[in-house]
XYZ file of C-alpha atoms in Angstrom:
773
model
C -82.244 68.643 13.983
C -82.683 65.223 12.590
C -80.007 65.978 9.992
C -77.589 67.162 12.659
C -78.067 64.015 14.723
C -77.286 61.870 11.733
C -74.134 63.896 11.128
C -73.067 63.523 14.753
C -73.605 59.787 14.619
C -71.398 59.590 11.551
C -68.656 61.606 13.300
C -68.635 59.250 16.296
C -67.616 56.213 14.177
C -63.906 57.042 14.116
C -63.939 57.238 17.924
C -65.317 53.708 18.171
C -62.648 52.429 15.696
C -59.846 53.956 17.828
C -61.078 52.103 20.882
C -60.859 48.773 19.022
C -57.289 49.310 17.668
C -55.337 47.760 20.618
C -57.273 44.557 20.193
C -56.285 44.424 16.522
C -52.635 45.021 17.399
C -52.752 42.144 19.826
C -54.180 39.952 17.092
C -51.429 41.027 14.684
C -48.659 40.227 17.198
C -50.359 36.936 17.871
C -50.247 36.133 14.175
C -46.540 37.045 14.027
C -45.225 35.619 17.296
C -47.059 32.338 17.213
C -45.744 31.297 13.791
C -42.263 32.508 14.780
C -42.362 30.432 17.950
C -43.608 27.438 15.991
C -40.854 27.901 13.394
C -38.265 28.155 16.166
C -39.572 25.006 17.822
C -39.664 23.164 14.498
C -36.132 24.302 13.718
C -34.958 23.237 17.165
C -36.561 19.836 16.647
C -34.856 19.597 13.235
C -31.487 20.436 14.800
C -32.118 17.957 17.579
C -32.953 15.154 15.160
C -29.933 16.008 12.994
C -27.593 15.973 15.980
C -28.829 12.662 17.314
C -28.902 11.061 13.875
C -25.239 11.825 13.221
C -24.002 11.536 16.776
C -25.513 8.118 17.329
C -24.480 6.714 13.947
C -21.017 6.548 12.442
C -19.648 9.795 13.772
C -16.574 9.811 11.546
C -15.392 8.553 8.225
C -12.326 6.567 9.212
C -9.816 5.829 6.445
C -8.773 2.268 5.749
C -5.263 1.592 7.018
C -3.008 -0.510 4.828
C -0.142 -2.470 6.375
C 2.884 -4.190 4.907
C 3.836 -7.774 5.592
C 5.217 -8.008 9.137
C 8.818 -9.051 9.641
C 8.964 -12.502 11.212
C 12.223 -13.327 12.995
C 13.473 -16.837 13.694
C 16.859 -18.514 14.208
C 18.414 -19.337 10.848
C 16.685 -16.486 9.011
C 18.996 -15.070 6.329
C 18.640 -11.513 7.594
C 21.579 -9.276 8.389
C 21.627 -6.867 11.317
C 21.613 -3.891 8.936
C 18.373 -5.141 7.385
C 16.711 -5.365 10.806
C 17.856 -1.840 11.667
C 16.423 -0.592 8.367
C 13.091 -2.231 9.221
C 13.090 -0.672 12.689
C 13.672 2.708 11.078
C 10.681 2.164 8.773
C 8.608 1.324 11.852
C 9.767 4.541 13.590
C 11.424 2.676 16.447
C 13.741 4.938 18.449
C 17.355 4.041 19.147
C 18.132 4.603 22.840
C 20.801 3.698 25.374
C 18.380 1.525 27.331
C 15.038 0.361 25.858
C 12.336 1.126 28.402
C 9.109 1.313 26.396
C 7.596 -0.256 23.266
C 9.110 1.050 20.047
C 12.679 1.474 21.381
C 15.865 -0.504 20.676
C 19.578 -0.661 21.385
C 22.497 -1.996 19.326
C 25.258 -3.888 21.143
C 27.855 -5.389 18.824
C 26.275 -8.256 16.915
C 23.048 -8.061 18.940
C 19.955 -5.853 18.849
C 17.814 -5.431 21.964
C 14.292 -4.121 21.442
C 10.858 -3.819 22.967
C 8.254 -4.636 20.327
C 4.880 -2.944 20.131
C 1.659 -4.757 20.861
C -0.423 -5.226 17.735
C -3.729 -6.801 16.732
C -3.014 -9.065 13.753
C -5.518 -10.988 11.664
C -4.768 -14.121 13.706
C -4.891 -12.517 17.140
C -3.286 -9.983 19.446
C 0.506 -9.938 19.635
C 1.710 -8.671 23.008
C 4.706 -6.392 23.492
C 7.897 -8.394 24.033
C 11.408 -7.625 25.236
C 13.734 -9.338 22.771
C 17.415 -9.797 22.138
C 18.328 -10.824 18.589
C 21.833 -12.194 18.100
C 23.362 -12.200 14.601
C 26.225 -14.050 12.961
C 27.572 -13.952 9.415
C 24.685 -16.003 7.997
C 21.878 -14.018 9.660
C 19.782 -14.472 12.799
C 21.562 -16.831 15.169
C 19.392 -16.693 18.293
C 16.328 -14.875 19.674
C 15.726 -14.741 23.387
C 13.421 -13.167 25.941
C 15.463 -10.354 27.433
C 14.536 -10.908 31.100
C 14.434 -14.696 31.324
C 17.035 -15.408 28.577
C 14.616 -18.038 27.309
C 15.108 -18.994 23.660
C 12.316 -17.962 21.271
C 11.593 -19.789 18.019
C 9.538 -17.048 16.347
C 8.981 -13.335 16.935
C 6.852 -11.001 14.862
C 7.217 -7.224 14.714
C 4.314 -4.869 14.157
C 3.840 -4.199 10.422
C 4.689 -0.914 8.747
C 1.739 1.359 7.977
C 2.319 1.863 4.260
C -0.810 3.680 3.114
C -4.281 4.898 3.947
C -7.349 5.045 1.756
C -8.851 8.369 2.756
C -12.369 9.772 2.459
C -12.940 12.667 0.071
C -11.921 15.340 2.566
C -8.723 13.452 3.530
C -9.381 13.534 7.282
C -7.378 11.031 9.275
C -7.785 9.983 12.889
C -7.278 7.111 15.299
C -10.339 6.566 17.455
C -9.831 6.089 21.191
C -12.146 5.670 24.144
C -11.993 8.134 27.003
C -10.450 5.528 29.290
C -7.482 5.282 26.882
C -6.729 9.004 27.207
C -4.417 9.992 30.081
C -6.348 11.692 32.874
C -3.755 14.478 32.926
C -4.507 15.246 29.262
C -8.244 15.471 29.988
C -7.623 17.742 32.974
C -5.184 19.960 31.062
C -7.554 20.351 28.118
C -10.426 21.405 30.375
C -8.194 23.752 32.378
C -6.960 25.537 29.245
C -10.000 25.467 26.965
C -13.113 25.307 29.177
C -12.770 25.493 32.970
C -16.538 25.243 33.557
C -16.953 22.268 31.202
C -18.281 19.996 33.958
C -20.884 22.598 35.079
C -22.249 24.547 32.098
C -25.215 23.401 29.929
C -23.291 23.685 26.662
C -22.697 27.436 26.634
C -20.947 29.645 29.181
C -22.775 32.968 29.367
C -20.133 34.628 31.541
C -17.367 33.553 29.147
C -19.338 34.914 26.202
C -19.817 38.230 28.037
C -16.099 38.476 28.846
C -15.155 37.717 25.273
C -17.663 40.267 23.933
C -16.327 42.961 26.253
C -12.703 42.228 25.318
C -13.464 42.236 21.611
C -15.398 45.525 21.770
C -12.623 47.103 23.809
C -9.929 45.949 21.383
C -11.963 46.764 18.289
C -11.333 43.292 16.899
C -11.700 39.636 17.816
C -9.097 38.887 20.485
C -10.911 36.357 22.638
C -13.448 33.600 22.124
C -16.100 32.406 24.495
C -16.814 28.995 23.015
C -17.041 25.991 25.280
C -15.596 22.590 24.358
C -19.131 21.563 23.420
C -19.466 24.539 21.071
C -16.077 23.796 19.538
C -17.138 20.193 18.952
C -20.383 21.338 17.327
C -18.516 23.818 15.132
C -15.955 21.214 13.996
C -18.409 18.392 13.595
C -21.582 19.985 12.241
C -20.896 23.515 10.962
C -18.713 25.426 8.563
C -15.947 27.825 9.589
C -17.789 30.970 8.439
C -18.118 33.747 11.046
C -21.736 34.887 10.946
C -24.355 35.622 13.572
C -26.622 32.842 12.281
C -23.825 30.303 12.582
C -23.077 31.386 16.170
C -26.767 31.036 17.044
C -26.852 27.570 15.499
C -23.690 26.666 17.372
C -25.173 27.716 20.726
C -28.498 25.943 20.111
C -26.817 22.727 19.007
C -24.425 22.813 21.952
C -27.330 23.013 24.398
C -29.210 20.248 22.585
C -26.106 18.058 22.579
C -25.716 18.498 26.326
C -29.382 17.563 26.849
C -28.906 14.143 25.258
C -25.328 13.124 26.076
C -23.238 13.129 29.190
C -20.017 15.081 29.625
C -17.752 12.062 29.170
C -19.301 11.213 25.796
C -18.898 14.820 24.612
C -15.310 14.996 25.862
C -14.442 11.690 24.179
C -15.870 12.949 20.892
C -13.924 16.188 21.182
C -10.670 14.327 21.812
C -11.245 12.327 18.603
C -12.486 15.227 16.462
C -10.240 18.226 17.194
C -8.002 19.337 14.308
C -4.291 19.271 15.230
C -2.255 19.657 12.069
C -1.680 18.971 8.397
C 0.414 16.315 6.673
C 0.381 17.209 3.010
C -3.170 16.572 1.835
C -3.957 14.610 4.996
C -5.460 16.480 7.946
C -4.580 15.243 11.428
C -7.596 14.932 13.725
C -7.757 13.777 17.312
C -5.125 13.522 20.019
C -4.398 9.824 19.370
C -3.217 10.392 15.790
C -1.481 13.649 16.742
C 0.467 11.777 19.408
C 1.828 9.370 16.814
C 2.282 12.060 14.163
C 4.376 14.368 16.333
C 5.990 11.974 18.810
C 5.668 8.458 17.371
C 3.964 7.328 20.600
C 0.610 6.102 21.757
C -1.327 8.452 24.047
C -0.612 6.403 27.148
C 3.141 6.807 26.624
C 3.122 10.623 26.312
C 5.202 12.659 28.719
C 3.714 15.619 30.597
C 5.459 18.244 28.461
C 4.218 16.477 25.302
C 0.663 16.532 26.631
C 1.038 20.256 27.263
C 2.232 20.860 23.708
C -0.700 19.016 22.105
C -3.218 20.776 24.338
C -1.625 24.111 23.459
C -1.870 23.386 19.745
C -5.671 23.274 19.923
C -5.627 27.074 19.806
C -3.884 27.104 16.422
C -2.299 23.938 14.947
C -0.646 25.753 12.045
C 0.447 28.781 14.050
C 1.962 26.607 16.795
C 3.324 23.851 14.518
C 6.339 22.543 16.490
C 8.253 21.568 13.355
C 7.812 24.862 11.505
C 7.675 27.246 14.483
C 9.516 25.604 17.408
C 10.026 28.833 19.409
C 6.387 29.784 19.108
C 5.316 26.246 20.015
C 7.633 26.235 23.038
C 6.135 29.477 24.370
C 2.622 28.089 23.942
C 3.529 24.798 25.643
C 5.061 26.687 28.579
C 1.909 28.800 28.885
C -0.127 25.599 29.155
C 2.270 24.299 31.813
C 1.643 27.524 33.752
C -2.112 26.953 33.587
C -1.657 23.361 34.699
C 0.328 24.629 37.689
C -2.321 27.248 38.518
C -5.034 24.593 38.473
C -3.055 22.323 40.784
C -2.175 19.718 38.158
C 1.592 20.314 38.569
C 3.694 21.591 41.405
C 6.167 24.394 40.879
C 9.228 22.159 40.520
C 7.505 19.945 37.953
C 6.398 22.954 35.932
C 9.908 24.434 35.891
C 11.501 21.105 34.977
C 9.108 20.464 32.104
C 9.649 23.991 30.771
C 13.370 23.265 30.358
C 12.772 20.167 28.197
C 12.930 20.297 24.436
C 9.967 19.720 22.153
C 11.391 16.350 21.043
C 9.043 15.956 18.089
C 10.061 13.341 15.568
C 11.015 14.174 12.003
C 8.144 14.711 9.613
C 7.129 11.499 7.913
C 5.799 11.568 4.377
C 2.117 10.796 4.261
C 1.490 7.101 3.671
C -1.040 8.050 0.981
C 1.535 7.997 -1.834
C 4.457 5.947 -0.538
C 3.795 2.877 -2.701
C 1.218 3.994 -5.300
C 1.711 1.110 -7.738
C 1.293 -1.552 -5.074
C -1.632 0.300 -3.484
C -3.297 0.375 -6.900
C -3.110 -3.424 -7.034
C -4.497 -3.701 -3.493
C -7.461 -1.458 -4.314
C -8.320 -3.454 -7.424
C -8.332 -6.706 -5.509
C -10.337 -5.171 -2.648
C -13.040 -3.876 -4.991
C -14.046 -7.447 -5.690
C -15.408 -7.627 -2.135
C -15.931 -4.049 -0.901
C -17.572 -0.841 -2.060
C -15.461 2.285 -2.530
C -17.167 3.996 0.410
C -16.307 1.028 2.650
C -12.665 1.379 1.728
C -12.505 5.086 2.509
C -14.775 5.491 5.527
C -15.325 2.252 7.467
C -11.942 2.130 9.204
C -10.898 -1.208 7.675
C -7.482 -2.616 8.521
C -5.927 -4.188 5.450
C -2.940 -6.497 5.802
C -1.012 -6.785 2.547
C 1.872 -8.859 1.230
C 4.239 -5.946 0.519
C 7.846 -6.409 1.625
C 9.171 -2.854 2.089
C 12.800 -4.003 1.950
C 12.335 -5.766 -1.391
C 10.179 -2.904 -2.674
C 12.969 -0.405 -1.990
C 15.584 -2.594 -3.683
C 13.280 -3.050 -6.685
C 12.832 0.700 -7.028
C 16.568 1.264 -6.825
C 17.342 -1.460 -9.376
C 14.897 -0.044 -11.921
C 15.789 3.641 -11.566
C 19.524 2.952 -11.520
C 19.571 0.750 -14.616
C 17.238 3.007 -16.603
C 19.681 5.892 -16.197
C 22.622 3.640 -17.134
C 20.824 2.337 -20.245
C 19.947 5.845 -21.377
C 23.587 6.859 -21.080
C 24.902 3.680 -22.690
C 22.524 3.754 -25.672
C 22.424 7.563 -25.937
C 18.710 7.768 -25.352
C 16.899 10.924 -24.322
C 17.263 11.201 -20.560
C 14.104 10.591 -18.573
C 12.069 9.081 -21.419
C 12.731 5.370 -20.941
C 10.105 3.697 -18.783
C 9.815 0.424 -16.927
C 7.791 -1.805 -14.634
C 8.798 -4.550 -12.221
C 6.872 -7.071 -10.130
C 8.315 -9.468 -7.575
C 6.440 -12.432 -6.119
C 7.131 -14.945 -3.387
C 6.848 -18.211 -5.296
C 5.891 -20.373 -2.319
C 2.986 -18.164 -1.217
C 1.991 -16.563 -4.561
C 2.208 -13.202 -2.808
C 3.152 -10.024 -4.652
C 5.911 -8.519 -2.513
C 6.926 -5.532 -4.670
C 5.439 -3.491 -7.528
C 6.989 -0.588 -9.429
C 4.948 0.992 -12.213
C 7.044 4.019 -13.164
C 10.679 5.091 -13.249
C 9.598 7.548 -10.546
C 8.275 5.075 -7.950
C 6.227 7.701 -6.081
C 4.347 8.713 -9.205
C 0.644 7.903 -8.941
C -0.085 8.256 -12.648
C -0.129 5.485 -15.259
C 0.688 2.155 -13.580
C 2.658 0.220 -16.176
C 2.962 -2.850 -13.980
C -0.801 -3.339 -14.174
C -1.921 -1.431 -17.259
C 0.906 -1.420 -19.840
C -0.435 -4.153 -22.135
C 2.434 -4.860 -24.556
C 3.415 -7.727 -26.885
C 5.404 -10.209 -24.796
C 7.679 -11.532 -27.571
C 9.603 -14.681 -26.709
C 8.168 -14.850 -23.200
C 5.367 -16.882 -24.790
C 7.732 -19.642 -25.926
C 7.860 -21.695 -22.700
C 4.130 -22.312 -23.172
C 4.798 -23.611 -26.691
C 7.539 -25.973 -25.544
C 5.562 -27.081 -22.491
C 2.565 -27.920 -24.692
C 4.889 -30.087 -26.792
C 6.436 -31.836 -23.776
C 2.936 -32.527 -22.445
C 2.174 -34.722 -25.490
C 5.130 -36.967 -24.506
C 5.984 -37.088 -28.190
C 8.776 -34.611 -27.542
C 11.637 -34.465 -25.081
C 14.336 -31.900 -24.409
C 16.537 -33.817 -26.829
C 14.009 -34.059 -29.688
C 15.455 -32.680 -32.892
C 13.624 -29.686 -34.409
C 13.955 -28.222 -37.892
C 15.101 -24.598 -37.911
C 15.259 -24.191 -41.705
C 13.285 -21.786 -43.900
C 9.526 -21.914 -43.320
C 6.570 -20.462 -45.194
C 3.179 -20.389 -43.439
C 0.054 -19.912 -45.531
C -2.377 -17.379 -44.061
C -5.920 -17.540 -45.350
C -6.842 -14.060 -44.131
C -3.689 -12.291 -45.363
C -2.576 -11.200 -48.820
C 0.786 -12.930 -48.488
C 2.235 -15.890 -46.654
C 4.205 -15.516 -43.426
C 7.897 -16.401 -43.333
C 9.178 -16.200 -39.760
C 12.864 -15.392 -39.293
C 15.302 -15.792 -36.462
C 16.700 -12.805 -34.584
C 20.216 -13.436 -35.998
C 18.742 -13.660 -39.535
C 20.210 -17.182 -39.922
C 18.852 -20.732 -40.004
C 20.398 -23.440 -37.857
C 19.217 -26.695 -39.383
C 18.486 -29.591 -37.026
C 18.715 -28.512 -33.369
C 17.677 -30.236 -30.141
C 14.563 -28.870 -28.483
C 16.374 -27.503 -25.421
C 18.763 -25.570 -27.688
C 15.887 -24.048 -29.688
C 14.367 -22.867 -26.400
C 17.664 -21.659 -24.951
C 18.528 -19.607 -28.032
C 14.929 -18.619 -28.724
C 14.949 -19.824 -32.339
C 11.793 -18.460 -33.953
C 11.515 -20.811 -36.907
C 11.956 -23.978 -34.868
C 9.412 -22.664 -32.357
C 6.808 -21.964 -35.028
C 7.266 -25.431 -36.544
C 6.882 -26.989 -33.113
C 3.790 -24.926 -32.282
C 2.157 -25.695 -35.610
C 2.809 -29.388 -35.100
C 1.391 -29.403 -31.556
C -1.518 -27.206 -32.642
C -2.395 -23.591 -31.867
C -5.331 -24.708 -29.753
C -3.046 -26.788 -27.521
C -0.695 -23.832 -27.024
C -3.591 -21.500 -26.213
C -4.972 -24.040 -23.736
C -1.562 -24.195 -22.082
C -1.471 -20.396 -21.760
C -4.876 -20.499 -20.110
C -3.684 -23.260 -17.760
C -0.698 -21.137 -16.767
C -2.991 -18.273 -15.806
C -3.586 -16.045 -18.844
C -7.176 -14.822 -18.702
C -7.612 -12.530 -21.698
C -8.823 -13.782 -25.136
C -6.035 -15.045 -27.407
C -6.272 -14.735 -31.192
C -5.616 -18.054 -32.923
C -2.970 -16.880 -35.391
C 0.439 -18.515 -36.019
C 2.188 -15.244 -35.123
C 0.914 -15.778 -31.589
C 3.640 -18.422 -31.249
C 6.258 -15.669 -31.366
C 4.639 -13.382 -28.855
C 2.262 -11.034 -30.632
C 0.040 -11.769 -27.635
C -0.097 -8.579 -25.536
C -0.115 -8.827 -21.726
C 0.616 -6.577 -18.800
C 3.628 -7.306 -16.548
C 1.179 -8.500 -13.881
C -0.353 -11.002 -16.302
C 3.104 -12.222 -17.309
C 3.966 -12.612 -13.621
C 0.855 -14.763 -13.137
C 1.874 -16.980 -16.056
C 5.470 -17.401 -14.873
C 4.387 -17.865 -11.258
C 2.795 -21.153 -12.348
C 5.992 -22.211 -14.113
C 8.142 -21.269 -11.122
C 5.767 -23.068 -8.707
C 6.350 -26.411 -10.451
C 3.066 -26.351 -12.333
C 0.812 -25.299 -9.453
C -1.489 -22.412 -10.346
C -2.241 -19.914 -7.564
C -3.887 -16.547 -8.200
C -1.411 -13.847 -7.266
C -2.541 -11.991 -4.168
C -1.587 -8.710 -2.557
C -3.844 -9.034 0.513
C -3.689 -11.461 3.404
C -6.628 -10.353 5.520
C -9.072 -7.524 6.239
C -10.252 -6.554 9.736
C -12.982 -4.130 10.710
C -12.478 -1.043 12.857
C -12.711 -3.185 16.006
C -10.011 -5.600 14.769
C -12.604 -8.298 14.078
C -11.821 -10.475 11.008
C -13.911 -9.691 7.927
C -12.142 -11.574 5.184
C -9.167 -13.861 4.747
C -7.355 -14.363 1.455
C -5.782 -17.800 1.824
C -3.499 -19.435 -0.688
C -5.483 -21.261 -3.365
C -3.594 -23.977 -5.256
C -4.427 -26.240 -8.189
C -2.021 -28.373 -10.210
C -2.286 -27.566 -13.914
C 1.003 -29.078 -15.157
C 2.299 -32.547 -14.322
C 5.308 -32.611 -12.029
C 7.447 -34.328 -14.683
C 6.580 -31.820 -17.410
C 7.154 -28.974 -14.981
C 10.640 -30.211 -14.146
C 11.494 -30.608 -17.832
C 10.466 -27.065 -18.786
C 12.147 -25.562 -15.714
C 15.330 -27.398 -16.605
C 15.099 -25.987 -20.117
C 14.537 -22.490 -18.694
C 17.557 -22.976 -16.457
C 19.633 -23.767 -19.535
C 18.469 -20.451 -21.023
C 20.438 -18.746 -18.230
C 23.443 -21.025 -18.662
C 23.941 -21.298 -22.422
C 21.184 -19.306 -24.106
C 20.000 -15.737 -24.533
C 20.366 -15.085 -20.788
C 23.810 -16.668 -20.416
C 25.254 -13.356 -19.201
C 23.428 -13.907 -15.922
C 26.186 -16.285 -14.820
C 28.571 -13.335 -14.607
C 26.022 -10.876 -13.212
C 24.643 -12.892 -10.288
C 26.360 -13.926 -7.064
C 28.270 -17.166 -7.407
C 26.046 -20.183 -6.946
C 22.735 -18.369 -7.443
C 21.142 -20.638 -10.043
C 18.090 -19.274 -11.825
C 15.679 -19.971 -14.662
C 14.192 -17.436 -17.007
C 13.364 -16.183 -20.451
C 14.232 -13.062 -22.390
C 11.709 -11.323 -24.618
C 12.233 -8.789 -27.404
C 9.560 -7.486 -29.753
C 9.808 -6.152 -33.329
C 12.176 -3.220 -33.860
C 13.325 -3.518 -30.224
C 10.203 -1.757 -28.937
C 9.830 -3.920 -25.813
C 12.487 -5.447 -23.596
C 11.292 -8.230 -21.262
C 12.799 -10.617 -18.780
C 10.993 -13.074 -16.536
C 13.186 -15.057 -14.187
C 13.042 -16.929 -10.912
C 15.153 -18.581 -8.271
C 13.957 -21.091 -5.688
C 11.918 -18.518 -3.781
C 11.418 -15.332 -5.803
C 10.075 -14.526 -9.268
C 10.435 -11.166 -10.956
C 9.126 -9.828 -14.262
C 10.724 -6.738 -15.814
C 9.461 -4.700 -18.755
C 11.287 -1.755 -20.341
C 10.128 0.430 -23.203
C 8.827 3.810 -24.316
C 5.254 4.915 -23.772
C 5.095 6.135 -27.380
C 6.221 2.701 -28.658
C 9.526 3.964 -30.070
C 12.462 1.493 -30.272
C 14.669 1.099 -27.220
C 17.843 -0.067 -29.065
C 18.351 -3.004 -26.720
C 17.063 -6.566 -26.359
C 15.565 -8.420 -23.449
C 18.999 -9.572 -22.309
C 20.766 -6.225 -22.698
C 17.892 -4.269 -21.134
C 15.305 -5.838 -18.827
C 17.612 -8.646 -17.732
C 20.110 -6.070 -16.451
C 17.453 -4.695 -14.099
C 16.571 -8.217 -12.970
C 20.208 -9.070 -12.249
C 20.728 -5.829 -10.343
C 17.731 -6.639 -8.144
C 18.722 -10.245 -7.435
C 22.176 -9.095 -6.419
C 20.585 -7.318 -3.452
C 17.859 -9.636 -2.169
C 18.500 -12.832 -0.215
C 17.311 -15.255 -2.883
C 17.912 -19.005 -2.656
C 19.435 -20.892 -5.638
C 17.051 -22.750 -7.914
C 16.949 -26.459 -7.121
C 15.656 -28.828 -9.788
C 15.100 -32.001 -7.824
C 13.901 -35.037 -9.754
C 11.952 -38.042 -8.525
C 11.767 -41.655 -9.580
C 9.732 -40.716 -12.648
C 12.683 -38.765 -14.045
C 16.039 -40.072 -15.214
C 19.126 -38.042 -16.146
C 20.838 -39.066 -19.373
C 23.901 -37.795 -21.256
C 22.970 -36.595 -24.739
C 25.045 -35.678 -27.789
C 24.179 -32.064 -28.623
C 24.591 -32.437 -32.359
C 22.569 -35.617 -32.912
C 20.278 -35.784 -29.890
C 21.381 -39.376 -29.242
C 22.811 -40.908 -26.080
C 26.501 -40.382 -25.496
C 29.084 -40.739 -22.762
C 29.470 -38.183 -20.038
C 33.161 -37.655 -20.751
C 32.494 -36.530 -24.327
C 33.075 -32.839 -24.926
C 29.797 -32.440 -26.789
C 27.732 -34.119 -24.087
C 25.070 -32.513 -21.916
C 23.022 -34.177 -19.204
C 19.264 -33.744 -19.584
C 16.221 -34.989 -17.641
C 13.735 -37.361 -19.275
C 10.565 -39.079 -18.288
C 11.674 -42.537 -17.334
C 11.722 -44.717 -20.406
C 11.633 -41.857 -22.947
C 15.357 -41.088 -23.266
C 16.901 -41.758 -26.723
C 18.135 -45.340 -27.169
C 20.525 -44.786 -30.070
C 24.085 -44.141 -28.921
C 26.619 -41.763 -30.491
C 30.343 -41.817 -29.866
C 32.444 -38.803 -28.973
C 33.039 -36.310 -31.797
C 36.636 -35.101 -31.824
C 35.933 -31.816 -33.599
C 32.677 -30.996 -31.850
C 34.249 -28.677 -29.302
C 34.664 -25.967 -31.944
C 30.999 -26.296 -32.872
C 30.029 -26.257 -29.182
C 31.899 -23.001 -28.639
C 30.288 -21.492 -31.712
C 26.778 -22.428 -30.597
C 27.100 -21.705 -26.882
């Protein structure tokens, strides 16, 4: 019996364990659910923190916008009506019968009537103005206020947007506040995309249910149930993948977003974020940029049918692209107009009238990203002195540059046209010859045009900035200026151009410089040695003045790279880029005043507040008298010397100064020249350093002349003061002579330094003069 009882007790144990099992299950669920709930809460907190962190900081990376120099109009400006019309075309102004809004104009005979756009410049806001510009043969005759007929002394147009510096993903947008968005656009967007936007907590359960039912019934996705808040979350925070986890995240983040921010803030963000098209590599985001991209208008100037089109494009910007698929876009716009009518935003007559209108989108404009790559490269390099790369591509800076689009276009045309002509004329392989051109405004030291490739839109190797090549005879003005500075030499000083041997301690053999024509010319006046670029006379002069003095002069003129102290430097073995040459010649052209070349005028932040100004900086490095003497000598280069052909290539009366440059075996062709207001440096050559077959005068100078035939340049004026006296000099002897002598030339001298010995007229000198000049 005792044994049986023990057995029975042992059999009852499983019964007791079964009674305890529900309690264990509850413990297990507790262990599972509690951590899951905690994880969910933690994840929700993480999402909440992430949303607020991004939403309350810089919500978008806004590209820097780069603007050209604005066109300033004033009576007496040498600007033809055709040039103004070309500028208005660049600014996307619309020609109409009667200007009635900013950005429109009308042509009436010799007058142009326009309504300018308001614009925030670096020196303040410029209001929209109604202007009438009257032209005559010389240019702008009169500017007047259209309504009052009051005369205006100065009017400034909004500058052309020439480029943008985009973030990595190339998103572009123009930020606007909700109050800047037409109420009708807000109402239409809500009516079409999310009717319960003002009432739901971020998600619309009924809309999700309807979409789910429709999709199941159709067997595919035919309808979406996302609210505007969900769409914003998807565009702003999430990827485009279609997974259940992403949809859950989207819903959670939408609800969290609605908990922290009001409906107006969410709607404003949506209006700035929504994707509305593609422009090459640039993606168009936000209604403000889309309005300008498709219609060339600000949001506040959009018509009702244009609002309907943009709202309709939200559903599929590529599918409903009005330029590529106008019929499809028209149907979508009309469907939006129907919805607007159903919601009471339009009456029946308005809806029907707007349906009959055309799309009226403007022609596609090439993205400003690559319009002027060589100039933009210069701008970026100068900006990096003051700003980080991420500031340039994401902080929404507004950069006002010195580019003159009209001169830039003419520079591009001059280079490409002459390169093709030179290749044909010298039987060179087509498409191989390369070139670079820079143009500066002498008075302001502003770079107004840069071309770094025969294909101006190419964004590859920028020869204007990076092609460091021997400059040849372009170095010689520094040699002659260093000599004039000593006051031991004048333009009439006689130089020896006979055979010369220069001992070189570090070379196996001595150096014997030779002239380009392989001849020696005996005793020649200094101005003639410069004009004809005599190598031997130049080397003798440089050796006498001292290499150190010449190098110091190059540094004074603006050269900043180390210069090797070798005699061959006197003939241009020094290698510089076209930009560096332009800096050097800018100082010569500016009468001895050194100013760092600049491509930027000012930088504003995203709110149009000034960040940085780049004012003109000036320092005198060459005396006024010496500057006049060397400029006079450079002018004679274009009259009697290696650039004498310019007289027949330029418009009558357009005096200039300049210097040709040719390196060994005709590898490099250079010309640097200037008038009263513009300087340009031209380089031509092959990237592989092969000979070009032409000199500085037969190559680069041809490009320079072609350019200066098209821009409104003022003739060079070499005005002297009391410290300078003009004296007639005998070319052969360098002595004083009479002005009526056939061999006489009038030269400037520092007062009291002109030759005192007098020579009579030579009766047979005219034959020599013709031979030399």
